[in-house]
CSV table of C-alpha atoms in Angstrom, one decimal:
chain,number,residue,atom,x,y,z
A,250,MET,CA,60.1,66.1,-54.2
A,251,PHE,CA,62.2,68.1,-51.7
A,252,SER,CA,65.9,68.7,-51.5
A,253,LYS,CA,67.2,66.8,-48.4
A,254,ALA,CA,68.4,70.5,-47.3
A,255,CYS,CA,64.6,71.6,-47.5
A,256,GLU,CA,63.8,68.2,-45.7
A,257,TYR,CA,65.8,69.5,-42.9
A,258,GLY,CA,64.8,72.9,-43.2
A,259,ILE,CA,60.8,72.3,-42.7
A,260,LYS,CA,61.8,69.8,-39.8
A,261,ALA,CA,64.0,72.3,-38.0
A,262,SER,CA,61.6,75.4,-38.5
A,263,THR,CA,58.6,73.0,-37.1
A,264,TYR,CA,60.7,72.0,-34.1
A,265,ILE,CA,62.0,75.5,-33.4
A,266,ALA,CA,58.5,76.9,-33.7
A,267,LEU,CA,57.3,74.7,-31.1
A,268,LYS,CA,59.9,75.3,-29.0
A,269,SER,CA,59.5,79.3,-29.3
A,270,LEU,CA,55.7,78.8,-28.6
A,271,GLU,CA,57.3,77.7,-25.2
A,272,GLU,CA,59.3,81.1,-25.2
A,273,LYS,CA,62.7,78.9,-25.6
A,274,ARG,CA,65.5,79.1,-27.8
A,275,VAL,CA,67.1,76.0,-29.0
A,276,SER,CA,70.7,75.1,-29.8
A,277,LEU,CA,72.2,73.9,-32.8
A,278,LYS,CA,73.1,70.5,-31.0
A,279,GLU,CA,69.5,70.1,-30.0
A,280,ILE,CA,68.0,70.9,-33.2
A,281,SER,CA,70.2,68.3,-35.0
A,282,SER,CA,69.6,65.7,-32.5
A,283,GLU,CA,65.7,66.2,-32.1
A,284,ILE,CA,65.1,66.0,-36.2
A,285,ASP,CA,68.0,63.3,-36.6
A,286,SER,CA,70.3,65.6,-39.0
A,287,PRO,CA,74.0,66.0,-39.4
A,288,MET,CA,75.2,69.3,-37.3
A,289,ALA,CA,77.3,70.9,-40.0
A,290,PHE,CA,74.6,70.6,-42.5
A,291,THR,CA,71.8,72.0,-40.0
A,292,ALA,CA,74.1,74.4,-39.5
A,293,LYS,CA,74.0,76.0,-42.9
A,294,ILE,CA,70.4,75.3,-43.4
A,295,LEU,CA,69.5,77.3,-40.5
A,296,HIS,CA,72.2,79.9,-41.5
A,297,GLN,CA,69.9,80.2,-44.6
A,298,LEU,CA,66.9,80.3,-42.8
A,299,ALA,CA,68.3,83.5,-40.6
A,300,LYS,CA,69.3,85.1,-43.5
A,301,ASN,CA,65.9,85.0,-45.2
A,302,ASP,CA,64.2,86.2,-42.0
A,303,ILE,CA,62.7,83.0,-41.0
A,304,LEU,CA,64.1,82.5,-37.7
A,305,VAL,CA,66.6,84.5,-35.4
A,306,SER,CA,69.7,83.4,-34.2
A,307,ALA,CA,71.5,84.5,-30.8
A,308,LYS,CA,75.2,83.7,-30.0
A,309,GLY,CA,76.4,83.0,-26.4
A,310,PRO,CA,76.0,80.9,-23.9
A,311,SER,CA,72.0,81.4,-24.0
A,312,GLY,CA,72.3,81.6,-27.5
A,313,GLY,CA,70.4,79.4,-30.0
A,314,PHE,CA,67.5,79.8,-32.5
A,315,GLN,CA,64.0,81.0,-32.0
A,316,ILE,CA,61.2,82.4,-34.3
A,317,GLN,CA,59.3,85.3,-33.1
A,318,LYS,CA,56.2,84.1,-31.4
A,319,ASP,CA,53.9,86.5,-33.3
A,320,ARG,CA,55.3,85.2,-36.6
A,321,ILE,CA,55.0,81.7,-36.4
A,322,GLU,CA,51.1,81.6,-37.8
A,323,SER,CA,52.2,83.6,-40.7
A,324,ILE,CA,55.7,81.7,-41.9
A,325,LYS,CA,54.3,79.2,-44.4
A,326,LEU,CA,55.8,76.2,-45.6
A,327,ALA,CA,56.4,78.1,-49.2
A,328,ASP,CA,58.5,80.5,-47.3
A,329,ILE,CA,60.8,77.6,-46.2
A,330,VAL,CA,61.0,76.0,-49.3
A,331,TYR,CA,62.0,79.3,-51.2
A,332,ALA,CA,64.4,80.1,-48.8
A,333,ILE,CA,66.2,76.8,-49.4
A,334,ASP,CA,65.3,75.5,-53.0
A,335,GLY,CA,64.0,78.6,-54.4
A,336,ASP,CA,61.1,78.1,-56.8
A,337,SER,CA,62.7,74.8,-58.6
A,338,VAL,CA,59.9,72.5,-57.0
A,339,TYR,CA,57.1,74.3,-58.9
A,340,LYS,CA,59.3,74.0,-62.1
A,341,GLY,CA,60.9,70.6,-62.2
A,342,CYS,CA,60.2,67.6,-64.4
A,343,ALA,CA,58.8,64.5,-63.4
A,344,LEU,CA,61.2,62.7,-65.2
A,345,GLY,CA,64.2,65.0,-64.2
A,346,PHE,CA,64.7,66.7,-67.7
A,347,ASN,CA,66.3,70.0,-67.5
A,348,GLU,CA,63.8,71.6,-69.7
A,349,CYS,CA,59.8,70.2,-69.7
A,350,ASN,CA,56.9,72.4,-71.0
A,351,ALA,CA,53.9,72.3,-72.8
A,352,ASN,CA,55.6,72.7,-76.4
A,353,LYS,CA,58.1,69.8,-75.7
A,354,PRO,CA,56.4,67.8,-72.6
A,355,CYS,CA,57.3,64.8,-71.3
A,356,PRO,CA,55.3,61.7,-71.0
A,357,LEU,CA,53.9,62.7,-67.3
A,358,HIS,CA,54.1,66.5,-68.0
A,359,ASP,CA,50.4,66.8,-68.0
A,360,LYS,CA,49.8,65.0,-64.9
A,361,PHE,CA,52.7,66.4,-63.2
A,362,VAL,CA,51.7,70.1,-63.5
A,363,VAL,CA,48.6,69.3,-61.6
A,364,ILE,CA,50.3,67.8,-58.8
A,365,ARG,CA,52.9,70.9,-58.8
A,366,ASP,CA,49.9,73.4,-58.8
A,367,GLU,CA,48.5,71.5,-55.5
A,368,LEU,CA,51.8,71.3,-53.8
A,369,LYS,CA,52.2,74.7,-54.3
A,370,LYS,CA,49.0,75.9,-53.0
A,371,MET,CA,49.4,73.5,-49.9
A,372,LEU,CA,52.7,75.1,-48.9
A,373,GLN,CA,51.4,78.6,-49.4
A,374,ASN,CA,48.3,77.6,-47.3
A,375,THR,CA,50.3,75.8,-44.4
A,376,SER,CA,51.8,77.6,-41.5
A,377,LEU,CA,54.5,76.5,-39.1
A,378,PHE,CA,51.8,76.9,-36.5
A,379,GLU,CA,49.9,74.1,-38.2
A,380,LEU,CA,52.5,71.7,-38.0
A,381,THR,CA,53.2,72.3,-34.4
A,382,GLU,CA,49.6,71.4,-33.2
A,383,GLY,CA,50.3,67.8,-34.0
A,384,LEU,CA,53.7,67.5,-32.3
A,385,GLU,CA,52.4,69.1,-29.2
A,386,VAL,CA,49.8,66.5,-28.4
A,387,GLY,CA,51.8,63.8,-29.9
A,388,LEU,CA,50.1,62.6,-33.1
A,389,THR,CA,52.8,63.8,-35.4
A,390,PHE,CA,56.8,63.4,-35.5
A,391,LEU,CA,59.9,64.6,-36.6
A,392,LYS,CA,61.9,61.8,-36.8
A,393,ARG,CA,61.5,58.0,-36.2
């Protein structure tokens, strides 16, 4: 459903949020290791998230990535998805057609519209803070 870049973006943002709650910056190398992602690809994704004001990047020996602590609860997954993939996840066809709508639907169109609408609601109503809660106590994980 999400692009690989978006999956990594959500994981990276969640990890950065967790560390930011502890008032720590994290390096690209640490993020890449913690979410099991290629470093160069992760760097591009983090750059895109910084450009869209999801996270802050600082250069230098004590640099790294961080999310302002007071913003962690207000940043929604929809913000991250939009920063990386735009709104394509809300418009895509279940069977991959370039164009799929009620006028010329694919066989799954009517059922998939409901799923897309529910996904949109979930992304708009889920904050980064919510994702960090399970990580803090070991109930959820960012890699296997």
